[in-house]
Tab-separated table of C-alpha atoms in Angstrom:
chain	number	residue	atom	x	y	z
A	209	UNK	CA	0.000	0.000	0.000
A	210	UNK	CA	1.347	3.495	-0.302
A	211	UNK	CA	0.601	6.808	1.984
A	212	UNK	CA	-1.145	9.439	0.164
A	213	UNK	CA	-3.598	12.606	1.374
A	214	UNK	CA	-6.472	13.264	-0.637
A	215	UNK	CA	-7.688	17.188	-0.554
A	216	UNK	CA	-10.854	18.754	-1.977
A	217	UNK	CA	-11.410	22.269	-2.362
A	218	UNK	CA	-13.863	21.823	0.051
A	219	UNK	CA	-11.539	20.363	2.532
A	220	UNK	CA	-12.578	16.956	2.838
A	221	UNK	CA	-9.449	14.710	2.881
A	222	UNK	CA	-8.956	11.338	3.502
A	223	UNK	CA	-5.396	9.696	3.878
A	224	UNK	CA	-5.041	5.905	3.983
A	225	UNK	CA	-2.859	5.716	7.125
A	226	UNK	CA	-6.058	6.998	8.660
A	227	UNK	CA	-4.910	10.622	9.435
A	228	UNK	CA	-6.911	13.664	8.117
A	229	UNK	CA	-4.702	16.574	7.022
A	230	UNK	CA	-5.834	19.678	4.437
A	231	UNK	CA	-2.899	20.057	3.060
A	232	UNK	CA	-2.684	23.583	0.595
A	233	UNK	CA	-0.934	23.108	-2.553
A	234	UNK	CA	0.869	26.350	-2.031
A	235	UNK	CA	4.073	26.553	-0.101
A	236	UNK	CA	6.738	23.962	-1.687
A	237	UNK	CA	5.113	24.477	-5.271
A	238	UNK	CA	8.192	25.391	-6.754
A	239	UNK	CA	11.769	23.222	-7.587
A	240	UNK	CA	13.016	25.806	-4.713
A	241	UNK	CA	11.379	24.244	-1.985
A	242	UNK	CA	11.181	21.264	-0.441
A	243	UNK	CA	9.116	18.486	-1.987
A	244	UNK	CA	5.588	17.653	-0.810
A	245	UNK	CA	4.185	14.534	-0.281
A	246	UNK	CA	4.509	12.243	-3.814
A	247	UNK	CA	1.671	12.339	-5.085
A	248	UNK	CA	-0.562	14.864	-3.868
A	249	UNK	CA	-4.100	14.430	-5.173
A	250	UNK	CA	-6.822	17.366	-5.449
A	251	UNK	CA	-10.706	15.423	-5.535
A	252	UNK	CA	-13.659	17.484	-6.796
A	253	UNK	CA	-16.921	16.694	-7.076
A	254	UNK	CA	-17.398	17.727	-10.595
A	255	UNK	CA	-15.139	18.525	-13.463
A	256	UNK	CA	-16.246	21.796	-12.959
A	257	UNK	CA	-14.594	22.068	-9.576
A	258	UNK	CA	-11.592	20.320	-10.392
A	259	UNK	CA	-11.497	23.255	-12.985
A	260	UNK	CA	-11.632	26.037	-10.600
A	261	UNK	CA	-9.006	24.232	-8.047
A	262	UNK	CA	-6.521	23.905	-11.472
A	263	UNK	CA	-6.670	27.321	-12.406
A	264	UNK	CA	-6.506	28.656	-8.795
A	265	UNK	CA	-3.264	26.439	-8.178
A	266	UNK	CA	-1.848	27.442	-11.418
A	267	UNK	CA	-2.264	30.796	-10.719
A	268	UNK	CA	-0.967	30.320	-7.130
A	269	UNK	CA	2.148	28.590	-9.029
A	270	UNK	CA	3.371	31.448	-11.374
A	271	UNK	CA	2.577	34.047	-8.373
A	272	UNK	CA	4.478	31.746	-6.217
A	273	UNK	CA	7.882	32.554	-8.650
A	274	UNK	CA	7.851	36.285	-8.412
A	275	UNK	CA	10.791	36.369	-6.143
A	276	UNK	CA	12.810	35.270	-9.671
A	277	UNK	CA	14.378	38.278	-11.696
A	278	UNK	CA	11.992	40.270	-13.884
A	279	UNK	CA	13.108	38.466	-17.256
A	280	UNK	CA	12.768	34.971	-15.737
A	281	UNK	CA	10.166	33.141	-17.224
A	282	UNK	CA	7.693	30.417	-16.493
A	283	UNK	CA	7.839	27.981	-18.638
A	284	UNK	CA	4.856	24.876	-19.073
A	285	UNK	CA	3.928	22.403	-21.091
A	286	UNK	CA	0.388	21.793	-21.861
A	287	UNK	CA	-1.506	18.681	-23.199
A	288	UNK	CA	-4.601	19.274	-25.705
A	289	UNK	CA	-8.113	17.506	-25.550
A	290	UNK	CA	-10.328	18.625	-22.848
A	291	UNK	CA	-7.764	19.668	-20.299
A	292	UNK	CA	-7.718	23.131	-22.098
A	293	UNK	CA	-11.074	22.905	-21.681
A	294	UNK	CA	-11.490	22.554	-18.369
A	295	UNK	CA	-8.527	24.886	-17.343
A	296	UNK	CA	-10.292	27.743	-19.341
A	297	UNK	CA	-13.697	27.653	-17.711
A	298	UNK	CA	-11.984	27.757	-14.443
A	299	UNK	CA	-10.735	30.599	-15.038
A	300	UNK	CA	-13.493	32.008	-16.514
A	301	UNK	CA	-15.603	31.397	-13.498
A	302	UNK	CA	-12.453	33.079	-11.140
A	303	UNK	CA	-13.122	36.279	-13.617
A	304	UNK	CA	-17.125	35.985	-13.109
A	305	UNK	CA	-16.409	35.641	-9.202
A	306	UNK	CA	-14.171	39.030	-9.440
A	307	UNK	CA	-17.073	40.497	-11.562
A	308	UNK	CA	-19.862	39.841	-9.301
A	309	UNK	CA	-18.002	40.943	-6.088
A	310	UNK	CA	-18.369	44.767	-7.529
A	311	UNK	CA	-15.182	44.607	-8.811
A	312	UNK	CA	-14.596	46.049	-12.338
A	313	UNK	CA	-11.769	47.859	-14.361
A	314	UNK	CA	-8.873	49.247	-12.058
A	315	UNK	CA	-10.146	47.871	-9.154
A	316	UNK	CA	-7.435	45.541	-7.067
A	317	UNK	CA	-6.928	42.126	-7.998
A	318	UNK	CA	-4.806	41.412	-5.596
A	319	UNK	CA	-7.011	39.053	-3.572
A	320	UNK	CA	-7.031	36.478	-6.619
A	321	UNK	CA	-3.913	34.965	-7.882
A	322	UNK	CA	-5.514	33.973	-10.869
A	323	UNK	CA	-6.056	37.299	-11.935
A	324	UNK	CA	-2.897	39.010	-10.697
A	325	UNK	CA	-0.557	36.429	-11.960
A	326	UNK	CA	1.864	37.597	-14.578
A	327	UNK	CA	0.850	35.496	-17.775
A	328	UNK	CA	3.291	37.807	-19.214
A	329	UNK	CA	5.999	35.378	-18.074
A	330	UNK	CA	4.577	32.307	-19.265
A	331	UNK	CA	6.624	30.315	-21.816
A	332	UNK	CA	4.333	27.489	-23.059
A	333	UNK	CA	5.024	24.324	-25.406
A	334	UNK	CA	3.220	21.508	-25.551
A	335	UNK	CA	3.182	18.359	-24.310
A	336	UNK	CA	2.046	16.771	-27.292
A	337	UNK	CA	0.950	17.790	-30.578
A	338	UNK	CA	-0.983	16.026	-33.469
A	339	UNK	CA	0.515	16.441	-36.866
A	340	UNK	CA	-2.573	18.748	-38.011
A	341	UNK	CA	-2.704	22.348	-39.664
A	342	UNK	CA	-2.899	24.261	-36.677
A	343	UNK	CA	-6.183	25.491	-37.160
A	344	UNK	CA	-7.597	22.087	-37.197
A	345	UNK	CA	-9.744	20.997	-34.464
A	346	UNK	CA	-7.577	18.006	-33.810
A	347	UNK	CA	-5.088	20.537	-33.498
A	348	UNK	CA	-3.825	21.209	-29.393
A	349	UNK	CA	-2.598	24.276	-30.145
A	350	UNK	CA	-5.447	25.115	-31.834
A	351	UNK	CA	-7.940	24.397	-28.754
A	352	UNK	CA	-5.556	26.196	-26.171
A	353	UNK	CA	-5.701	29.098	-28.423
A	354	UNK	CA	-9.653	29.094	-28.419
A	355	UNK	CA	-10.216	27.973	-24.495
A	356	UNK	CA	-6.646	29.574	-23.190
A	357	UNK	CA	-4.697	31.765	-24.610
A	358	UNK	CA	-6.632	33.643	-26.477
A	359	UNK	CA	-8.207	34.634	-22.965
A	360	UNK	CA	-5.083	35.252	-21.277
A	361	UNK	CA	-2.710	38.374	-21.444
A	362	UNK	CA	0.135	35.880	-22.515
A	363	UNK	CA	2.709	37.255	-25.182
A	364	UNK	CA	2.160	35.965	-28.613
A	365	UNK	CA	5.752	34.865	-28.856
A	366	UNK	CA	5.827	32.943	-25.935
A	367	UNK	CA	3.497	30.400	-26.880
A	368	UNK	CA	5.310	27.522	-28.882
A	369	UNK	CA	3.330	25.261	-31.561
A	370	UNK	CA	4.840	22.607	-33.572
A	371	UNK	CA	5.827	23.151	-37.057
A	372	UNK	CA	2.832	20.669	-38.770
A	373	UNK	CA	4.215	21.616	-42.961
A	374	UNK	CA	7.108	19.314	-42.053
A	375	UNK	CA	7.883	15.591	-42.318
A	376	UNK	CA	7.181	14.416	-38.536
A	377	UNK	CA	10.580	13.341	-37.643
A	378	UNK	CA	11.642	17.263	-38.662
A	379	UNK	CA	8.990	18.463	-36.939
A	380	UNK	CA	9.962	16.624	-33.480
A	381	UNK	CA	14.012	17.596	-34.399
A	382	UNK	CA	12.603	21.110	-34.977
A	383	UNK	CA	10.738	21.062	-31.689
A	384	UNK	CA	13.542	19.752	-29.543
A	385	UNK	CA	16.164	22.393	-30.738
A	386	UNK	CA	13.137	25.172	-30.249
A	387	UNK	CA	12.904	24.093	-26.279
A	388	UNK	CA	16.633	23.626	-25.818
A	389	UNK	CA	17.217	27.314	-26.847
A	390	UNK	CA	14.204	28.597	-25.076
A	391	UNK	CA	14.036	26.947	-21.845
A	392	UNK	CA	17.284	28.410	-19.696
A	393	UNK	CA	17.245	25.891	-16.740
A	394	UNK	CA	18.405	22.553	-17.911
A	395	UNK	CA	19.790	19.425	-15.907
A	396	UNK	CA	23.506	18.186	-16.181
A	397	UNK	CA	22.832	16.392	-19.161
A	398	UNK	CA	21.081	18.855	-20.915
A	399	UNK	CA	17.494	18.340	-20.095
A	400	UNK	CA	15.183	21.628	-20.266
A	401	UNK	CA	13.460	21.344	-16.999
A	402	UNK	CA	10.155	23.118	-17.049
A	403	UNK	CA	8.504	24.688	-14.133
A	404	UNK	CA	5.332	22.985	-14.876
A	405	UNK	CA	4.081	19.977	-17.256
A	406	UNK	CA	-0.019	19.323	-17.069
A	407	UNK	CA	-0.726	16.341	-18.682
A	408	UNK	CA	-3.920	14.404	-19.154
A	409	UNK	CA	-4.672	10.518	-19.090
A	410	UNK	CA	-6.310	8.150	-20.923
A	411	UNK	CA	-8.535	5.285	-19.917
A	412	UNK	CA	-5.569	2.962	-21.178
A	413	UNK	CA	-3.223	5.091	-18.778
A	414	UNK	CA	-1.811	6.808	-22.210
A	415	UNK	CA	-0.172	10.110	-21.314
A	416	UNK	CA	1.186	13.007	-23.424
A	417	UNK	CA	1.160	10.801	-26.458
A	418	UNK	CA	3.228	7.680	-24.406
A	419	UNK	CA	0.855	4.953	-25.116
A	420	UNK	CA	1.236	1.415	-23.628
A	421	UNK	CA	3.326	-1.002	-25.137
A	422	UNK	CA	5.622	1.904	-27.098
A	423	UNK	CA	8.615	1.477	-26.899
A	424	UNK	CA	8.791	5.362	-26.340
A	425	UNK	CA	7.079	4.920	-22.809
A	426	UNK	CA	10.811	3.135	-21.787
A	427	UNK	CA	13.407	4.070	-24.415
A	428	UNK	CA	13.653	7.683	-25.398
A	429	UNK	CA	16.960	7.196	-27.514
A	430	UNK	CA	18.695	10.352	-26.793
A	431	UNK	CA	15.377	12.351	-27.725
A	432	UNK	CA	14.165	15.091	-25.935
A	433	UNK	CA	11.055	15.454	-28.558
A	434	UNK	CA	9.881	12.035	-30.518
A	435	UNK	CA	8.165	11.633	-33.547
A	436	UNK	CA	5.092	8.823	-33.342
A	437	UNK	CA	4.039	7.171	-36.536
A	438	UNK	CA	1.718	4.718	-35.014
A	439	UNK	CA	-0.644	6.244	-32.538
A	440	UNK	CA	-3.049	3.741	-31.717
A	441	UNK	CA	-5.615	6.791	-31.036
A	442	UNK	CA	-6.312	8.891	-34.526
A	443	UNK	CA	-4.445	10.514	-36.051
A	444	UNK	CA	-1.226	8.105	-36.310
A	445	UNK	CA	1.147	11.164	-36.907
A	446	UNK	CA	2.274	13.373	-33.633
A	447	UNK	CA	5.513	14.329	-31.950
A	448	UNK	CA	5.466	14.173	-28.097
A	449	UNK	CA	7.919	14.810	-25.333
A	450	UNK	CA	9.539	11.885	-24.109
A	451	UNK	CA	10.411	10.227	-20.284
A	452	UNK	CA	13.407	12.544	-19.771
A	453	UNK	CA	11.503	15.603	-19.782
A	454	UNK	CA	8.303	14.810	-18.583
A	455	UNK	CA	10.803	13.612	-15.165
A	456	UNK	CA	12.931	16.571	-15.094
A	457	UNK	CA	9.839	18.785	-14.645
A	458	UNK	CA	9.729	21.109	-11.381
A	459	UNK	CA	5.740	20.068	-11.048
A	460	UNK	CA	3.798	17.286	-12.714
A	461	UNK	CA	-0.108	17.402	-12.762
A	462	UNK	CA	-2.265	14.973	-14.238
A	463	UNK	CA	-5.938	16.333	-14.808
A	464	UNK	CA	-8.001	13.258	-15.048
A	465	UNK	CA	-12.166	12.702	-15.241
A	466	UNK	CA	-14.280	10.354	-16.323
A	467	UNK	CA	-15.212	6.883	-14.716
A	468	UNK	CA	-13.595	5.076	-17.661
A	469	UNK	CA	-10.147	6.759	-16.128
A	470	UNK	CA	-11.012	4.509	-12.451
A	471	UNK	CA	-8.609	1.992	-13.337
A	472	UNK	CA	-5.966	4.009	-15.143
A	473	UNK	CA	-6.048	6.025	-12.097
A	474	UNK	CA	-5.587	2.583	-9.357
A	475	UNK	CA	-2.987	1.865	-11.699
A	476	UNK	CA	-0.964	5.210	-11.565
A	477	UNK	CA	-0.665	5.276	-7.767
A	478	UNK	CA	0.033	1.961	-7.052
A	479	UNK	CA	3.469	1.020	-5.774
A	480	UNK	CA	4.114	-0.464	-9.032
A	481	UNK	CA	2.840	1.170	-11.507
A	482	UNK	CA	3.102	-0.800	-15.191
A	483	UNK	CA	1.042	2.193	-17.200
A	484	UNK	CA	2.553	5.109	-18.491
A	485	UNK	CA	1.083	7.645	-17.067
A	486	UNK	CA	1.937	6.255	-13.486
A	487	UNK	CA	6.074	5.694	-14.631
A	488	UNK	CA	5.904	9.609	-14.869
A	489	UNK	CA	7.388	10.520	-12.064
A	490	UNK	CA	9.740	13.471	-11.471
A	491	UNK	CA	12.962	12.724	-10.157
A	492	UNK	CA	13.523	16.210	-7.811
A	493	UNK	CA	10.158	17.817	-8.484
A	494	UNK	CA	6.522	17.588	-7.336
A	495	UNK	CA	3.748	15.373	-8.741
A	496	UNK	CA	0.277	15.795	-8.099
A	497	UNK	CA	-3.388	14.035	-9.490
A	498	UNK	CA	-6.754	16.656	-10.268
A	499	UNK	CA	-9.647	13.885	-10.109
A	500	UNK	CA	-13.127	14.305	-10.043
A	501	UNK	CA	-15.305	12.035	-7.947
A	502	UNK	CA	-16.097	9.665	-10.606
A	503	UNK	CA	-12.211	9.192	-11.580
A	504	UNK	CA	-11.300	8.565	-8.015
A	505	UNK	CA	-14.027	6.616	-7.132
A	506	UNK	CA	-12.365	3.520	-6.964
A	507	UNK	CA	-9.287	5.015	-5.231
A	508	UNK	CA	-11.571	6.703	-2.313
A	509	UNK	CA	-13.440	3.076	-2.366
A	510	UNK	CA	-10.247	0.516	-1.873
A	511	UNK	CA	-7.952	3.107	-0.144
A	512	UNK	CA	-9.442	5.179	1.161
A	513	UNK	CA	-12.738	3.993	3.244
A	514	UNK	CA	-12.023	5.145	6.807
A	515	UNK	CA	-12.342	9.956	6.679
A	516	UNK	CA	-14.433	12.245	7.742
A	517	UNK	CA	-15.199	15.867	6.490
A	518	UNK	CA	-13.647	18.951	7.206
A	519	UNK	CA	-15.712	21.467	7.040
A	520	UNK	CA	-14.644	25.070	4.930
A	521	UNK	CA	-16.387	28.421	5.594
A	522	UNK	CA	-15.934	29.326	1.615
A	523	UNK	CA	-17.499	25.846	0.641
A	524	UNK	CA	-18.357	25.963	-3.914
A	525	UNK	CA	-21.555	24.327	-5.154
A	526	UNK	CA	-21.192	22.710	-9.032
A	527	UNK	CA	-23.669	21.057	-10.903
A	528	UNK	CA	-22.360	17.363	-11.361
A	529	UNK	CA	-21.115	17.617	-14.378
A	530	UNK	CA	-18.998	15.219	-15.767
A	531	UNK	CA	-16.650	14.806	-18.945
A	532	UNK	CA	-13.836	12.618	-20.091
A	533	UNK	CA	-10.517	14.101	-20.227
């Protein structure tokens, strides 16, 4: 068995030695602090929850790194489907909070992180791209730039997209070279190491585009960026990051929904995981798991049976809605 805390937003945790601990996903977020427990899991009852508590901690994050100089950066790596999705309406309902408190134009932001985070600073790649015009609704890029950036005050420039005209072993070479040069802080062998990687899962524990059985998910051959000709999910042709960097990472999270993700999930945060998405584990940085209720239902059931609630004064209501990440 293995010793984890479970935390809603709502502060009702669970931890299968038995203790109950709300544990805030704040101090020790960055590579300069010390770890926290490995892995530590956020529960919401919907997806729209586990939406608001993603974009709260991200923006608690990139405030968290304002002690760097000026022209540091934050760099992250993003996966596509409906992470993007999910990430944007969270932070769509932290602007509608801010609007409804009275709030409007000039007034101080200060009291949400979210909003007075400096997107400015954000470097983004991506995790994983399909090799799709960008504009294409397979495209990743092309649904961050409708759900995320397009609704941030990121810089233009700072978001990286994959170069889809060329051959996909070009395009992953091209990729590789584009991180290397952008992303400063690296590891002794010359691993970019980003500040954050948010990755997604699928219900055959597939992450980034690492898919069971690839011989990508244990051999990265030098790469920092593959190419992937056989996808076993549509469309065959993408380009992904590999092992190495998805380890290196200051902060790992894995947004995952859906009851078809129950066993992927089990899987992951076993003691021996055999799935990829569970062999992604950072070797100095911090991992953590965004579930909904449905996703961690069979977690909370075999782990997790013996809690009790902890009351918070600033308790959210969502509908129960659900959707497969």
């Amino acid at each position: 068995s293995f010793e984890v805390t479970v935390v809603t937003r709502m502060r009702l945790a669970w931890s299968v030695a038995g203790a109950v601990a709300a544990v805030a996903m704040v101090a020790g977020a960055t590579g300069d602090s010390a770890p926290r427990p490995d892995p530590e899991i956020f529960v919401g009852y919907s997806t729209k929850e586990v939406g608001y508590v993603l974009s709260e901690e991200l923006g608690r994050l990139i405030k968290s790194q304002e002690h760097r100089p000026a022209n540091k950066q934050f760099t992250m790596a993003v996966s596509g489907g409906s992470l993007p999705k999910l990430l944007g309406a969270g932070l769509h309902e932290h602007a509608s909070e801010f609007v409804k408190s009275g709030a409007g134009p000039g007034k101080n932001i200060e009291g949400s992180d979210v909003l007075s985070a400096n997107w400015k600073r954000v470097v983004s790649f991506y995790a994983d791209e399909r090799m799709v015009p960008l504009d294409h609704k397979d495209s990743n890029h092309a649904v961050c730039q409708e759900k995320l950036w397009s609704k941030l005050p990121v810089e233009k420039t700072n978001i990286h997209p994959i170069d889809p005209s060329l051959p996909v072993a070009e395009a992953a070479a091209k990729y590789s070279s584009e991180m290397v040069a952008t992303i400063e802080d690296k590891t002794a062998d010359g691993t970019p190491i980003f500040d954050l990687i948010l990755l997604g899962m699928g219900p055959d524990g597939h992450t980034a585009s690492l898919f069971p059985g690839h011989p990508l998910v244990t051999k990265s051959e030098g790469k920092l960026v593959a190419a992937v000709t056989d996808s076993p999910k549509p469309p065959a042709q993408r380009i992904t990051l590999t092992m190495p960097v998805l380890k290196a990472a200051r902060n790992v999270w894995f947004v995952v929904t859906g009851s078809s993700k129950e066993d992927a999930v089990m899987d992951a945060l076993s003691d021996q995981p055999t799935l990829p998405a569970g062999l992604v584990k950072p070797t100095s940085g911090n991992r953590a798991w965004f579930l909904d209720s449905q996703a961690a239902a069979e977690l909370k059931t075999r782990f997790l049976a013996a809690h009790r609630p902890v009351p918070h004064p600033k308790r959210r209501h969502f509908n129960g809605e659900h959707e497969d990440l």
